[in-house]
Amino acid sequence: MEERMDKILSIVIPAYNVEKYLKRCLSSIAFIKPDLLEKIEVLIIDDGSTDNTAEIALKYCQKYPGTFYLHSKENGGHGSAINTGILYATGKYFKIVDGDDWLSAKALQNFIGILEKQDVDIVASDYLCIKDKTGEILAKKTCTDDKMQYGKIASMSKGEIKKVIKMHSFTIKTVYLKNMPYKIDEHCFYVDVEYITYPMINVESVYYTDICLYMYRLGRNGQSVDIKSMQRNRAQHMKVYHSLTTFYKMAVKKGTPLNIRKYIEKCIAQVIENQFQIYISLGFQKGIKKELKEWDCKLKKQYPRIYESTEKKSITLLRFTNYHLLKPAAIIYKIVKH
């Protein structure tokens, strides 16, 4: 493998059958100033694509040698592509950009400057949700709810990281990923939470910036976050939940400091909330109420702190009514989503 030294940032692009989107993704990075382009590496992980994904990636590797690299592998899912990216990454910092999303070139230039100036464990940035096909900005997502944190460093051990840093906001020192106690699940959807949770056991410092770096495409057919996809793949969603709770047990047993444990609990609570969303969307199916109740009661018994970390009012209400409002919740959910 060609030697790559002194890279400030590794951008890893999991890519599976994204020929329609990959050019925009890669171009958004390639268009930055040449002197800055030399400071980063872009690792395109072709996860067994059957379309022209690899061919498109190869053109960028040929045009920008020393920056763009293609690694083709058998299909193993999003987690497998991330694991491969971690294996090959040489940059000081590490960021995931899915092949159907893209970055703001202008923001990336400013962001590289921050990485060079700040020696912190994580740099958290804002991002935009963009509607597929129309390009409409659906929402701006902030990496912190406290505007006073922008431009400053927050401490994990002091409990200053209040809001879970989502994958699209998340840029972390590569060493923390290489030293993770668990690998990310492969052949499985919904592993983003594993990626943003496992390394946090060793993280101390987070720098917040209001730069909108990541452009997150929403509304694409077949996206894993689509509720129908989540219904079909709910066993995989539950697999991620079990992987995370196994990790949590290890963290507790290891004596992980309280504020780091609290943060991990919040991360896992997001999976709980999504699992509830799946159950609510299936509220009319026979046996769903019983399955939900048994799962949630087991959660309360085994992991009371994670159970209490859920914040959605709909979950609190369902629990308070002993899950009797599941069918009305399913009706409301259907109306709201349609």
GROMACS .gro file of C-alpha atoms in nm, residues 241 276 289-304 307 319 322-323:
model
   22
  241TYR     CA    1  -2.949  -0.302   2.060
  276PHE     CA    2  -4.043   0.195   2.002
  289LYS     CA    3  -4.824  -0.528   2.221
  290LYS     CA    4  -4.718  -0.839   2.412
  291GLU     CA    5  -4.377  -0.841   2.243
  292LEU     CA    6  -4.321  -0.472   2.318
  293LYS     CA    7  -4.424  -0.508   2.681
  294GLU     CA    8  -4.199  -0.810   2.742
  295TRP     CA    9  -3.901  -0.642   2.576
  296ASP     CA   10  -3.945  -0.311   2.759
  297CYS     CA   11  -3.999  -0.475   3.099
  298LYS     CA   12  -3.683  -0.679   3.049
  299LEU     CA   13  -3.499  -0.358   2.959
  300LYS     CA   14  -3.621  -0.194   3.281
  301LYS     CA   15  -3.506  -0.491   3.490
  302GLN     CA   16  -3.166  -0.538   3.325
  303TYR     CA   17  -3.069  -0.179   3.242
  304PRO     CA   18  -3.275   0.063   3.454
  307TYR     CA   19  -3.458   0.261   3.049
  319ARG     CA   20  -4.533   0.290   2.971
  322ASN     CA   21  -4.919  -0.025   3.050
  323TYR     CA   22  -4.894  -0.008   2.668
   0.00000   0.00000   0.00000
